[in-house]
mmCIF file of C-alpha atoms in Angstrom:
data_model
loop_
_atom_site.group_PDB
_atom_site.id
_atom_site.type_symbol
_atom_site.label_atom_id
_atom_site.label_comp_id
_atom_site.label_asym_id
_atom_site.label_seq_id
_atom_site.Cartn_x
_atom_site.Cartn_y
_atom_site.Cartn_z
ATOM 1 C CA MET A 1 143.975 94.164 61.168
ATOM 2 C CA ALA A 2 144.438 97.893 61.854
ATOM 3 C CA LEU A 3 146.552 98.775 64.875
ATOM 4 C CA SER A 4 145.506 101.584 67.162
ATOM 5 C CA ALA A 5 147.874 104.427 68.112
ATOM 6 C CA GLN A 6 148.461 102.916 71.518
ATOM 7 C CA GLN A 7 149.376 99.477 70.064
ATOM 8 C CA ILE A 8 151.926 100.824 67.497
ATOM 9 C CA PRO A 9 154.892 101.139 69.842
ATOM 10 C CA ARG A 10 154.278 97.598 71.214
ATOM 11 C CA TRP A 11 153.983 96.182 67.654
ATOM 12 C CA PHE A 12 156.922 98.223 66.326
ATOM 13 C CA SER A 13 159.169 96.868 69.021
ATOM 14 C CA SER A 14 158.564 93.167 68.048
ATOM 15 C CA ILE A 15 157.793 93.289 64.313
ATOM 16 C CA LYS A 16 160.093 91.328 62.109
ATOM 17 C CA LEU A 17 161.869 92.896 59.117
ATOM 18 C CA ARG A 18 160.204 90.344 56.876
ATOM 19 C CA SER A 19 156.776 91.979 57.646
ATOM 20 C CA PHE A 20 158.121 95.337 56.414
ATOM 21 C CA ILE A 21 159.360 93.801 53.173
ATOM 22 C CA ASN A 22 156.158 91.812 52.539
ATOM 23 C CA ALA A 23 154.108 94.985 53.069
ATOM 24 C CA ALA A 24 156.357 96.866 50.677
ATOM 25 C CA GLN A 25 155.905 94.287 47.979
ATOM 26 C CA LEU A 26 152.143 94.850 48.077
ATOM 27 C CA THR A 27 152.669 97.981 45.980
ATOM 28 C CA LYS A 28 152.737 97.488 42.256
ATOM 29 C CA ARG A 29 155.836 99.538 41.744
ATOM 30 C CA PHE A 30 158.377 101.569 43.699
ATOM 31 C CA PRO A 31 157.435 105.132 44.501
ATOM 32 C CA ARG A 32 158.716 107.944 42.340
ATOM 33 C CA PRO A 33 161.552 110.195 43.620
ATOM 34 C CA GLY A 34 160.435 112.301 46.503
ATOM 35 C CA LYS A 35 157.412 110.111 47.290
ATOM 36 C CA THR A 36 157.043 108.012 50.413
ATOM 37 C CA LEU A 37 157.371 104.197 50.192
ATOM 38 C CA LEU A 38 154.511 103.400 52.650
ATOM 39 C CA LYS A 39 151.629 105.433 53.878
ATOM 40 C CA GLY A 40 152.377 107.023 57.242
ATOM 41 C CA PHE A 41 156.071 107.840 57.044
ATOM 42 C CA SER A 42 156.615 111.579 56.817
ATOM 43 C CA ALA A 43 160.374 111.520 55.955
ATOM 44 C CA TRP A 44 162.248 109.223 53.620
ATOM 45 C CA PRO A 45 165.686 109.573 51.860
ATOM 46 C CA GLN A 46 165.646 111.108 48.374
ATOM 47 C CA LEU A 47 165.859 108.244 45.788
ATOM 48 C CA SER A 48 167.654 108.317 42.453
ATOM 49 C CA SER A 49 165.638 107.678 39.281
ATOM 50 C CA ASP A 50 168.115 104.962 38.108
ATOM 51 C CA ASN A 51 168.730 102.621 41.043
ATOM 52 C CA TYR A 52 166.523 103.987 43.813
ATOM 53 C CA PHE A 53 169.392 104.547 46.199
ATOM 54 C CA PRO A 54 170.064 107.799 47.999
ATOM 55 C CA GLN A 55 171.900 110.366 45.990
ATOM 56 C CA CYS A 56 173.665 111.509 49.140
ATOM 57 C CA GLY A 57 175.437 108.155 49.427
ATOM 58 C CA TYR A 58 174.754 105.051 51.304
ATOM 59 C CA LYS A 59 175.382 105.004 55.018
ATOM 60 C CA THR A 60 175.334 101.848 57.107
ATOM 61 C CA TYR A 61 173.448 101.523 60.438
ATOM 62 C CA ARG A 62 173.871 99.119 63.214
ATOM 63 C CA THR A 63 170.671 97.299 63.851
ATOM 64 C CA SER A 64 169.442 95.601 67.035
ATOM 65 C CA SER A 65 169.679 91.793 67.445
ATOM 66 C CA LEU A 66 165.995 91.455 66.862
ATOM 67 C CA TRP A 67 166.107 93.104 63.552
ATOM 68 C CA THR A 68 169.279 91.374 62.420
ATOM 69 C CA SER A 69 168.199 87.843 63.282
ATOM 70 C CA SER A 70 164.910 88.357 61.424
ATOM 71 C CA GLN A 71 166.486 89.303 58.017
ATOM 72 C CA PRO A 72 165.712 86.711 55.233
ATOM 73 C CA THR A 73 168.827 84.710 54.211
ATOM 74 C CA ASN A 74 167.625 83.940 50.670
ATOM 75 C CA SER A 75 167.340 87.595 49.596
ATOM 76 C CA SER A 76 169.798 89.042 47.139
ATOM 77 C CA ARG A 77 172.422 91.655 48.247
ATOM 78 C CA GLN A 78 170.606 94.364 46.281
ATOM 79 C CA GLU A 79 167.358 93.571 48.033
ATOM 80 C CA GLY A 80 169.139 93.738 51.435
ATOM 81 C CA ASN A 81 170.830 96.992 50.608
ATOM 82 C CA PHE A 82 167.503 98.367 49.383
ATOM 83 C CA ALA A 83 165.715 97.288 52.559
ATOM 84 C CA GLN A 84 168.415 98.868 54.785
ATOM 85 C CA SER A 85 168.510 102.085 52.804
ATOM 86 C CA THR A 86 164.742 102.549 52.628
ATOM 87 C CA LEU A 87 163.534 101.114 55.980
ATOM 88 C CA LEU A 88 166.162 102.264 58.431
ATOM 89 C CA PRO A 89 165.977 105.803 59.654
ATOM 90 C CA SER A 90 168.548 108.499 58.900
ATOM 91 C CA GLY A 91 170.999 109.773 61.412
ATOM 92 C CA ASN A 92 169.021 112.799 62.158
ATOM 93 C CA GLU A 93 165.783 110.906 62.574
ATOM 94 C CA GLN A 94 167.423 108.373 64.894
ATOM 95 C CA SER A 95 168.290 111.165 67.279
ATOM 96 C CA GLU A 96 164.740 112.184 67.696
ATOM 97 C CA LYS A 97 162.759 110.787 70.728
ATOM 98 C CA MET A 98 159.977 109.367 68.628
ATOM 99 C CA GLN A 99 159.559 108.662 64.866
ATOM 100 C CA LYS A 100 156.204 108.884 63.187
ATOM 101 C CA ILE A 101 154.783 105.397 62.709
ATOM 102 C CA PRO A 102 152.959 104.131 59.594
ATOM 103 C CA SER A 103 149.244 103.304 60.107
ATOM 104 C CA PHE A 104 148.985 100.663 57.377
ATOM 105 C CA ASP A 105 147.253 97.384 57.834
ATOM 106 C CA ALA A 106 149.884 94.626 58.513
ATOM 107 C CA GLU A 107 148.771 91.017 58.202
ATOM 108 C CA LEU A 108 149.717 89.624 61.671
ATOM 109 C CA SER A 109 148.383 86.355 63.028
ATOM 110 C CA LEU A 110 146.368 86.311 66.260
ATOM 111 C CA GLU A 111 149.142 84.298 67.949
ATOM 112 C CA GLU A 112 151.743 87.064 67.157
ATOM 113 C CA LEU A 113 149.393 89.690 68.671
ATOM 114 C CA ASP A 114 148.860 87.684 71.833
ATOM 115 C CA ASP A 115 152.613 87.285 72.235
ATOM 116 C CA LEU A 116 153.296 91.044 72.036
ATOM 117 C CA PRO A 117 154.846 92.395 75.253
ATOM 118 C CA PRO A 118 152.668 94.806 77.365
ATOM 119 C CA LEU A 119 153.061 98.475 76.621
ATOM 120 C CA SER A 120 155.066 100.228 79.204
ATOM 121 C CA PRO A 121 153.590 103.325 80.872
ATOM 122 C CA LEU A 122 156.940 105.002 80.282
ATOM 123 C CA GLN A 123 156.908 104.343 76.538
ATOM 124 C CA PRO A 124 157.254 107.709 74.744
ATOM 125 C CA ILE A 125 154.546 108.693 72.307
ATOM 126 C CA SER A 126 154.280 111.371 69.671
ATOM 127 C CA GLU A 127 152.360 114.586 70.165
ATOM 128 C CA GLU A 128 149.746 113.563 67.646
ATOM 129 C CA GLU A 129 149.183 110.259 69.435
ATOM 130 C CA ALA A 130 148.916 112.051 72.774
ATOM 131 C CA ILE A 131 146.071 114.346 71.638
ATOM 132 C CA GLN A 132 144.106 111.384 70.491
ATOM 133 C CA ILE A 133 144.075 109.754 73.876
ATOM 134 C CA ILE A 134 140.763 110.100 75.615
ATOM 135 C CA ALA A 135 141.257 110.041 79.370
ATOM 136 C CA ASP A 136 138.539 109.776 82.028
ATOM 137 C CA PRO A 137 137.999 112.937 84.096
ATOM 138 C CA PRO A 138 140.118 112.798 87.211
ATOM 139 C CA LEU A 139 138.584 111.936 90.510
ATOM 140 C CA PRO A 140 138.460 115.115 92.634
ATOM 141 C CA PRO A 141 140.697 114.812 95.817
ATOM 142 C CA ALA A 142 138.109 116.701 97.846
ATOM 143 C CA SER A 143 134.554 117.952 97.213
ATOM 144 C CA PHE A 144 131.519 119.369 98.966
ATOM 145 C CA THR A 145 129.121 117.033 97.181
ATOM 146 C CA LEU A 146 128.888 113.338 96.485
ATOM 147 C CA ARG A 147 127.620 114.128 93.030
ATOM 148 C CA ASP A 148 131.375 114.373 91.860
ATOM 149 C CA TYR A 149 131.954 110.793 92.849
ATOM 150 C CA VAL A 150 128.826 109.122 91.647
ATOM 151 C CA ASP A 151 130.128 108.312 88.183
ATOM 152 C CA HIS A 152 133.276 106.748 89.714
ATOM 153 C CA SER A 153 131.576 104.658 92.460
ATOM 154 C CA GLU A 154 129.394 101.602 91.813
ATOM 155 C CA THR A 155 128.336 101.679 95.439
ATOM 156 C CA LEU A 156 126.919 105.274 95.176
ATOM 157 C CA GLN A 157 125.191 104.439 91.865
ATOM 158 C CA LYS A 158 123.325 101.461 93.393
ATOM 159 C CA LEU A 159 122.441 103.397 96.552
ATOM 160 C CA VAL A 160 120.896 106.137 94.294
ATOM 161 C CA LEU A 161 118.816 103.334 92.551
ATOM 162 C CA LEU A 162 117.602 102.218 95.947
ATOM 163 C CA GLY A 163 116.284 105.693 96.672
ATOM 164 C CA VAL A 164 118.966 107.064 98.992
ATOM 165 C CA ASP A 165 119.036 110.817 99.073
ATOM 166 C CA LEU A 166 122.755 111.601 98.738
ATOM 167 C CA SER A 167 122.055 115.359 99.071
ATOM 168 C CA LYS A 168 121.107 114.748 102.719
ATOM 169 C CA ILE A 169 123.897 112.367 103.489
ATOM 170 C CA GLU A 170 126.630 114.572 102.034
ATOM 171 C CA LYS A 171 125.939 117.109 104.759
ATOM 172 C CA HIS A 172 127.859 114.731 107.041
ATOM 173 C CA PRO A 173 131.563 114.475 106.019
ATOM 174 C CA ASP A 174 131.985 111.167 107.837
ATOM 175 C CA ALA A 175 129.162 109.707 105.771
ATOM 176 C CA ALA A 176 130.858 110.489 102.391
ATOM 177 C CA ASN A 177 134.139 109.037 103.669
ATOM 178 C CA LEU A 178 132.352 105.860 104.837
ATOM 179 C CA LEU A 179 130.358 105.229 101.644
ATOM 180 C CA LEU A 180 133.267 105.772 99.331
ATOM 181 C CA ARG A 181 135.324 103.142 101.105
ATOM 182 C CA LEU A 182 132.594 100.489 101.006
ATOM 183 C CA ASP A 183 132.162 97.674 98.484
ATOM 184 C CA PHE A 184 128.596 97.043 97.499
ATOM 185 C CA GLU A 185 128.845 93.276 97.294
ATOM 186 C CA LYS A 186 130.899 92.763 100.402
ATOM 187 C CA ASP A 187 129.756 95.467 102.737
ATOM 188 C CA ILE A 188 126.276 96.684 101.710
ATOM 189 C CA LYS A 189 124.396 93.768 100.163
ATOM 190 C CA GLN A 190 124.396 91.662 103.313
ATOM 191 C CA ILE A 191 122.905 94.624 105.298
ATOM 192 C CA LEU A 192 120.202 95.116 102.678
ATOM 193 C CA LEU A 193 119.205 91.409 102.807
ATOM 194 C CA PHE A 194 119.084 91.611 106.629
ATOM 195 C CA LEU A 195 116.760 94.601 106.488
ATOM 196 C CA LYS A 196 114.586 92.855 103.881
ATOM 197 C CA ASP A 197 114.322 89.819 106.203
ATOM 198 C CA LEU A 198 113.383 92.147 109.020
ATOM 199 C CA GLY A 199 110.328 93.287 107.154
ATOM 200 C CA LEU A 200 111.315 96.503 105.334
ATOM 201 C CA GLU A 201 109.883 96.887 101.820
ATOM 202 C CA ASP A 202 111.940 97.877 98.768
ATOM 203 C CA ASN A 203 110.567 101.429 98.786
ATOM 204 C CA GLN A 204 111.414 101.847 102.478
ATOM 205 C CA LEU A 205 115.124 101.015 102.172
ATOM 206 C CA GLY A 206 115.972 104.409 100.634
ATOM 207 C CA PRO A 207 114.476 106.590 103.348
ATOM 208 C CA PHE A 208 115.842 104.303 106.079
ATOM 209 C CA LEU A 209 119.431 104.373 104.727
ATOM 210 C CA THR A 210 119.258 108.173 104.098
ATOM 211 C CA LYS A 211 118.736 108.600 107.818
ATOM 212 C CA ASN A 212 120.810 105.769 109.183
ATOM 213 C CA TYR A 213 123.744 105.347 106.670
ATOM 214 C CA ALA A 214 125.932 104.457 109.678
ATOM 215 C CA ILE A 215 124.299 101.055 109.736
ATOM 216 C CA PHE A 216 126.838 99.966 107.133
ATOM 217 C CA SER A 217 129.573 100.306 109.720
ATOM 218 C CA GLU A 218 127.778 97.991 112.100
ATOM 219 C CA ASP A 219 128.700 94.304 112.519
ATOM 220 C CA LEU A 220 125.946 92.110 111.028
ATOM 221 C CA GLU A 221 126.135 89.713 114.052
ATOM 222 C CA ASN A 222 125.514 92.593 116.459
ATOM 223 C CA LEU A 223 122.468 93.634 114.514
ATOM 224 C CA LYS A 224 121.073 90.124 114.725
ATOM 225 C CA ILE A 225 121.745 90.015 118.456
ATOM 226 C CA ARG A 226 119.744 93.269 118.974
ATOM 227 C CA VAL A 227 116.844 91.809 117.035
ATOM 228 C CA ALA A 228 116.963 88.655 119.069
ATOM 229 C CA TYR A 229 116.820 90.777 122.240
ATOM 230 C CA LEU A 230 113.622 92.571 121.156
ATOM 231 C CA GLN A 231 112.176 89.114 120.282
ATOM 232 C CA SER A 232 112.997 87.891 123.770
ATOM 233 C CA LYS A 233 110.933 90.845 125.155
ATOM 234 C CA ASN A 234 107.917 89.538 123.175
ATOM 235 C CA PHE A 235 108.057 92.073 120.492
ATOM 236 C CA SER A 236 106.499 90.523 117.334
ATOM 237 C CA LYS A 237 108.196 90.653 113.962
ATOM 238 C CA ALA A 238 105.655 93.162 112.759
ATOM 239 C CA ASP A 239 106.340 95.304 115.893
ATOM 240 C CA ILE A 240 110.068 95.219 115.284
ATOM 241 C CA ALA A 241 109.668 96.163 111.570
ATOM 242 C CA GLN A 242 107.421 99.085 112.542
ATOM 243 C CA MET A 243 109.840 100.281 115.191
ATOM 244 C CA VAL A 244 112.812 100.120 112.799
ATOM 245 C CA ARG A 245 110.902 102.016 110.121
ATOM 246 C CA ASN A 246 109.878 104.747 112.453
ATOM 247 C CA ALA A 247 113.176 104.884 114.375
ATOM 248 C CA PRO A 248 115.937 104.040 111.895
ATOM 249 C CA PHE A 249 118.688 104.379 114.586
ATOM 250 C CA LEU A 250 117.101 101.810 116.760
ATOM 251 C CA LEU A 251 119.370 98.918 115.691
ATOM 252 C CA SER A 252 122.432 101.114 116.186
ATOM 253 C CA PHE A 253 121.994 100.937 119.926
ATOM 254 C CA SER A 254 123.450 98.135 122.003
ATOM 255 C CA VAL A 255 121.379 95.593 123.844
ATOM 256 C CA GLU A 256 122.406 97.118 127.182
ATOM 257 C CA ARG A 257 121.090 100.531 126.143
ATOM 258 C CA LEU A 258 117.840 99.141 124.802
ATOM 259 C CA ASP A 259 117.338 97.172 128.082
ATOM 260 C CA ASN A 260 118.104 100.327 130.152
ATOM 261 C CA ARG A 261 115.558 102.408 128.229
ATOM 262 C CA LEU A 262 112.742 99.831 128.556
ATOM 263 C CA GLY A 263 113.477 99.579 132.222
ATOM 264 C CA PHE A 264 113.409 103.367 132.620
ATOM 265 C CA PHE A 265 109.947 103.804 131.098
ATOM 266 C CA GLN A 266 108.544 100.923 132.953
ATOM 267 C CA LYS A 267 109.811 102.273 136.322
ATOM 268 C CA GLU A 268 109.403 106.014 135.786
ATOM 269 C CA LEU A 269 105.883 105.775 134.424
ATOM 270 C CA GLU A 270 104.950 102.803 136.618
ATOM 271 C CA LEU A 271 103.581 100.892 133.628
ATOM 272 C CA SER A 272 103.017 97.178 133.139
ATOM 273 C CA VAL A 273 105.261 95.242 130.829
ATOM 274 C CA LYS A 274 102.545 95.090 128.114
ATOM 275 C CA LYS A 275 101.826 98.838 128.312
ATOM 276 C CA THR A 276 105.514 99.607 128.237
ATOM 277 C CA ARG A 277 105.844 97.487 125.046
ATOM 278 C CA ASP A 278 102.864 99.135 123.446
ATOM 279 C CA LEU A 279 104.217 102.563 124.282
ATOM 280 C CA VAL A 280 107.571 102.136 122.519
ATOM 281 C CA VAL A 281 106.027 100.322 119.550
ATOM 282 C CA ARG A 282 103.857 103.404 118.910
ATOM 283 C CA LEU A 283 106.724 105.856 119.599
ATOM 284 C CA PRO A 284 110.019 103.969 119.172
ATOM 285 C CA ARG A 285 111.939 107.249 119.302
ATOM 286 C CA LEU A 286 111.623 106.948 123.075
ATOM 287 C CA LEU A 287 114.342 104.269 122.865
ATOM 288 C CA THR A 288 116.671 106.300 120.692
ATOM 289 C CA GLY A 289 116.175 109.899 121.727
ATOM 290 C CA SER A 290 117.290 111.894 124.688
ATOM 291 C CA LEU A 291 115.642 111.229 128.021
ATOM 292 C CA GLU A 292 115.890 114.849 129.217
ATOM 293 C CA PRO A 293 112.670 116.035 127.483
ATOM 294 C CA VAL A 294 110.840 113.043 128.927
ATOM 295 C CA LYS A 295 111.958 113.731 132.479
ATOM 296 C CA GLU A 296 111.278 117.456 132.069
ATOM 297 C CA ASN A 297 107.709 116.915 130.804
ATOM 298 C CA MET A 298 106.875 114.503 133.646
ATOM 299 C CA LYS A 299 107.724 117.274 136.101
ATOM 300 C CA VAL A 300 105.636 119.739 134.155
ATOM 301 C CA TYR A 301 102.554 117.519 134.195
ATOM 302 C CA ARG A 302 102.857 116.845 137.906
ATOM 303 C CA LEU A 303 104.094 120.193 139.321
ATOM 304 C CA GLU A 304 102.978 122.879 136.884
ATOM 305 C CA LEU A 305 99.846 121.495 135.370
ATOM 306 C CA GLY A 306 98.669 119.624 138.458
ATOM 307 C CA PHE A 307 97.831 116.230 136.935
ATOM 308 C CA LYS A 308 97.979 113.069 139.123
ATOM 309 C CA ARG A 309 100.253 110.084 138.317
ATOM 310 C CA ASN A 310 97.429 107.877 137.122
ATOM 311 C CA GLU A 311 96.104 110.731 134.927
ATOM 312 C CA ILE A 312 99.576 111.128 133.378
ATOM 313 C CA GLN A 313 99.716 107.408 132.711
ATOM 314 C CA HIS A 314 96.330 107.463 130.952
ATOM 315 C CA MET A 315 97.291 110.469 128.830
ATOM 316 C CA ILE A 316 100.687 109.229 127.626
ATOM 317 C CA THR A 317 99.404 105.787 126.784
ATOM 318 C CA ARG A 318 96.802 107.428 124.626
ATOM 319 C CA ILE A 319 99.158 110.095 123.144
ATOM 320 C CA PRO A 320 102.792 108.944 123.576
ATOM 321 C CA LYS A 321 103.997 112.186 121.830
ATOM 322 C CA MET A 322 103.141 114.033 125.045
ATOM 323 C CA LEU A 323 106.327 112.644 126.540
ATOM 324 C CA THR A 324 108.461 114.502 123.962
ATOM 325 C CA ALA A 325 106.282 117.533 123.291
ATOM 326 C CA ASN A 326 107.643 121.065 123.598
ATOM 327 C CA ARG A 327 107.342 122.325 127.086
ATOM 328 C CA ARG A 328 106.118 125.790 126.080
ATOM 329 C CA LYS A 329 103.406 124.358 123.842
ATOM 330 C CA LEU A 330 102.175 122.084 126.663
ATOM 331 C CA THR A 331 101.860 124.935 129.107
ATOM 332 C CA GLU A 332 100.269 127.374 126.695
ATOM 333 C CA THR A 333 97.694 124.796 125.474
ATOM 334 C CA PHE A 334 96.798 123.821 129.041
ATOM 335 C CA ASP A 335 96.562 127.473 130.116
ATOM 336 C CA TYR A 336 94.023 128.321 127.354
ATOM 337 C CA VAL A 337 91.966 125.114 127.661
ATOM 338 C CA HIS A 338 91.766 125.091 131.394
ATOM 339 C CA ASN A 339 91.695 128.817 132.300
ATOM 340 C CA VAL A 340 90.024 130.407 129.245
ATOM 341 C CA MET A 341 87.676 127.603 128.108
ATOM 342 C CA SER A 342 87.095 126.529 131.779
ATOM 343 C CA ILE A 343 87.555 122.789 131.081
ATOM 344 C CA PRO A 344 88.590 120.854 134.274
ATOM 345 C CA HIS A 345 91.403 118.302 134.557
ATOM 346 C CA HIS A 346 89.285 115.187 134.467
ATOM 347 C CA ILE A 347 87.775 116.158 131.051
ATOM 348 C CA ILE A 348 91.165 117.055 129.681
ATOM 349 C CA VAL A 349 92.494 113.631 130.747
ATOM 350 C CA LYS A 350 89.747 111.978 128.699
ATOM 351 C CA PHE A 351 90.727 113.940 125.534
ATOM 352 C CA PRO A 352 94.505 114.317 125.747
ATOM 353 C CA GLN A 353 94.701 114.853 121.969
ATOM 354 C CA ILE A 354 94.120 118.447 122.774
ATOM 355 C CA PHE A 355 97.836 118.699 123.533
ATOM 356 C CA ASN A 356 98.580 117.291 120.085
ATOM 357 C CA THR A 357 96.658 120.027 118.360
ATOM 358 C CA LYS A 358 97.790 123.413 117.170
ATOM 359 C CA LEU A 359 96.747 126.053 119.772
ATOM 360 C CA LEU A 360 95.627 128.438 116.929
ATOM 361 C CA LYS A 361 93.109 125.993 115.649
ATOM 362 C CA VAL A 362 91.706 125.507 119.222
ATOM 363 C CA LYS A 363 91.468 129.290 119.618
ATOM 364 C CA GLU A 364 89.707 129.918 116.227
ATOM 365 C CA ARG A 365 87.052 127.366 116.718
ATOM 366 C CA HIS A 366 86.380 128.190 120.332
ATOM 367 C CA LEU A 367 86.022 131.941 119.609
ATOM 368 C CA PHE A 368 83.576 131.095 116.688
ATOM 369 C CA LEU A 369 81.453 129.027 119.068
ATOM 370 C CA VAL A 370 81.527 131.809 121.629
ATOM 371 C CA TYR A 371 80.396 134.247 118.848
ATOM 372 C CA LEU A 372 77.476 131.893 117.986
ATOM 373 C CA GLY A 373 76.707 131.210 121.733
ATOM 374 C CA ARG A 374 77.409 127.514 121.356
ATOM 375 C CA ALA A 375 80.599 127.185 123.430
ATOM 376 C CA GLN A 376 79.397 124.551 125.883
ATOM 377 C CA TYR A 377 81.882 121.920 127.053
ATOM 378 C CA ASP A 378 80.141 120.549 130.137
ATOM 379 C CA PRO A 379 78.928 117.001 129.491
ATOM 380 C CA ALA A 380 76.173 117.382 132.108
ATOM 381 C CA LYS A 381 74.508 120.198 130.142
ATOM 382 C CA PRO A 382 72.605 120.292 126.797
ATOM 383 C CA ASN A 383 74.367 120.992 123.522
ATOM 384 C CA TYR A 384 77.576 119.541 124.909
ATOM 385 C CA ILE A 385 80.659 119.759 122.543
ATOM 386 C CA SER A 386 83.426 117.311 123.322
ATOM 387 C CA LEU A 387 87.108 118.324 122.927
ATOM 388 C CA ASP A 388 87.595 115.382 120.504
ATOM 389 C CA LYS A 389 85.116 116.803 118.002
ATOM 390 C CA LEU A 390 86.354 120.344 118.625
ATOM 391 C CA VAL A 391 89.836 119.582 117.311
ATOM 392 C CA SER A 392 89.617 116.379 115.174
ATOM 393 C CA ILE A 393 87.040 117.020 112.445
ATOM 394 C CA PRO A 394 87.542 119.164 109.309
ATOM 395 C CA ASP A 395 86.255 122.687 109.124
ATOM 396 C CA ALA A 396 83.353 121.868 106.868
ATOM 397 C CA ILE A 397 82.046 119.198 109.203
ATOM 398 C CA PHE A 398 82.754 121.379 112.316
ATOM 399 C CA CYS A 399 80.651 124.167 110.783
ATOM 400 C CA LYS A 400 77.782 121.851 109.792
ATOM 401 C CA GLU A 401 77.511 119.520 112.761
ATOM 402 C CA ILE A 402 78.970 121.557 115.667
ATOM 403 C CA ALA A 403 78.506 125.293 114.895
ATOM 404 C CA ASN A 404 75.346 124.943 112.807
ATOM 405 C CA ALA A 405 76.783 127.552 110.395
ATOM 406 C CA SER A 406 78.205 127.687 106.888
ATOM 407 C CA LEU A 407 81.849 127.400 106.030
ATOM 408 C CA GLN A 408 81.726 130.883 104.411
ATOM 409 C CA ASP A 409 80.494 132.372 107.751
ATOM 410 C CA PHE A 410 83.388 130.714 109.612
ATOM 411 C CA GLU A 411 85.913 132.047 107.074
ATOM 412 C CA LYS A 412 84.431 135.609 107.312
ATOM 413 C CA PHE A 413 84.676 135.391 111.108
ATOM 414 C CA LEU A 414 88.402 134.381 110.924
ATOM 415 C CA LYS A 415 89.105 137.541 108.945
ATOM 416 C CA THR A 416 87.879 139.615 111.904
ATOM 417 C CA LEU A 417 90.388 138.083 114.332
#
């Protein structure tokens, strides 16, 4: 069995002298003067052609107890002297830190290999052995990207397989520190099973964890308590799964906060329990986002735009995004629809999706209808055009069914604006 370079010092420290002599006897004859006895030794004493003893004179060496105790007792004196003169290092070689070790195949039993002492990390090695050692690249102490740690972390590797986008997570230094300290089997697997039981599909886990990586720092029992609270409020399992998908941070909020948010919308908007539940199912970000935009928009609808409370209730239950829409967009859209297109409040209330449409699209289609003489939005008059059709249908259908014109004519008109 061939010994590797890292096993040689361990083997050399426990090998018996008998193994050296047996290996030497495998050769058919002694080496000629100036040649090495065994392959691998780079320096041996010069041997005489008559008796193969050193010409410079025999010099005795004191051996360790391990070597002395292992010498064969039935060998002749000449064989013992020969073994000492040829196998023991010279005085100059003994002073060196490390001697070159032969790389021949020694016939050692498996039991002897198992009994070898472990290699000490402080064991000196030769320069040739050092350059043959292949070491793994060092783990960087600090980095701006998680890519440097993926090859060293089983947790990061499995998260990538799940579809987690590490390039987005690494923008948060606390996220990197959290994930690198987690064990996949102990800390992550149980959260994944919980999300699966909740109703998330395999292809939804990656996007969810990319946004809410902090869920791994949550206690599993607390997560179950929050789900139980939502169930106590008559949210179905499908509703909870939909809310968690659309608002990944939902389960990171305590029961007290979730209860306060539900109470706020029910009281502020004067909605029934069922309508409040339907509202947050359609827009669960209402439970996780800031309440300031909601409060501000409620004032805008009442004070600036002039809608009544029941009209506001009707619009936000149809289009929940109106509660979090940009204030400037709301006022500009209302100003154009109400003051330019001359559409009254009660018609706008019936088609609140106008606030969820790009104002540029509304302007382009309205001006084209004005150009054709077909801009008629009063339901009491002929050729009435509802706001729903004005903003919801594609350009080709709008031109064919509403404007009675070709798509090319509409595109040419847009170039004149």
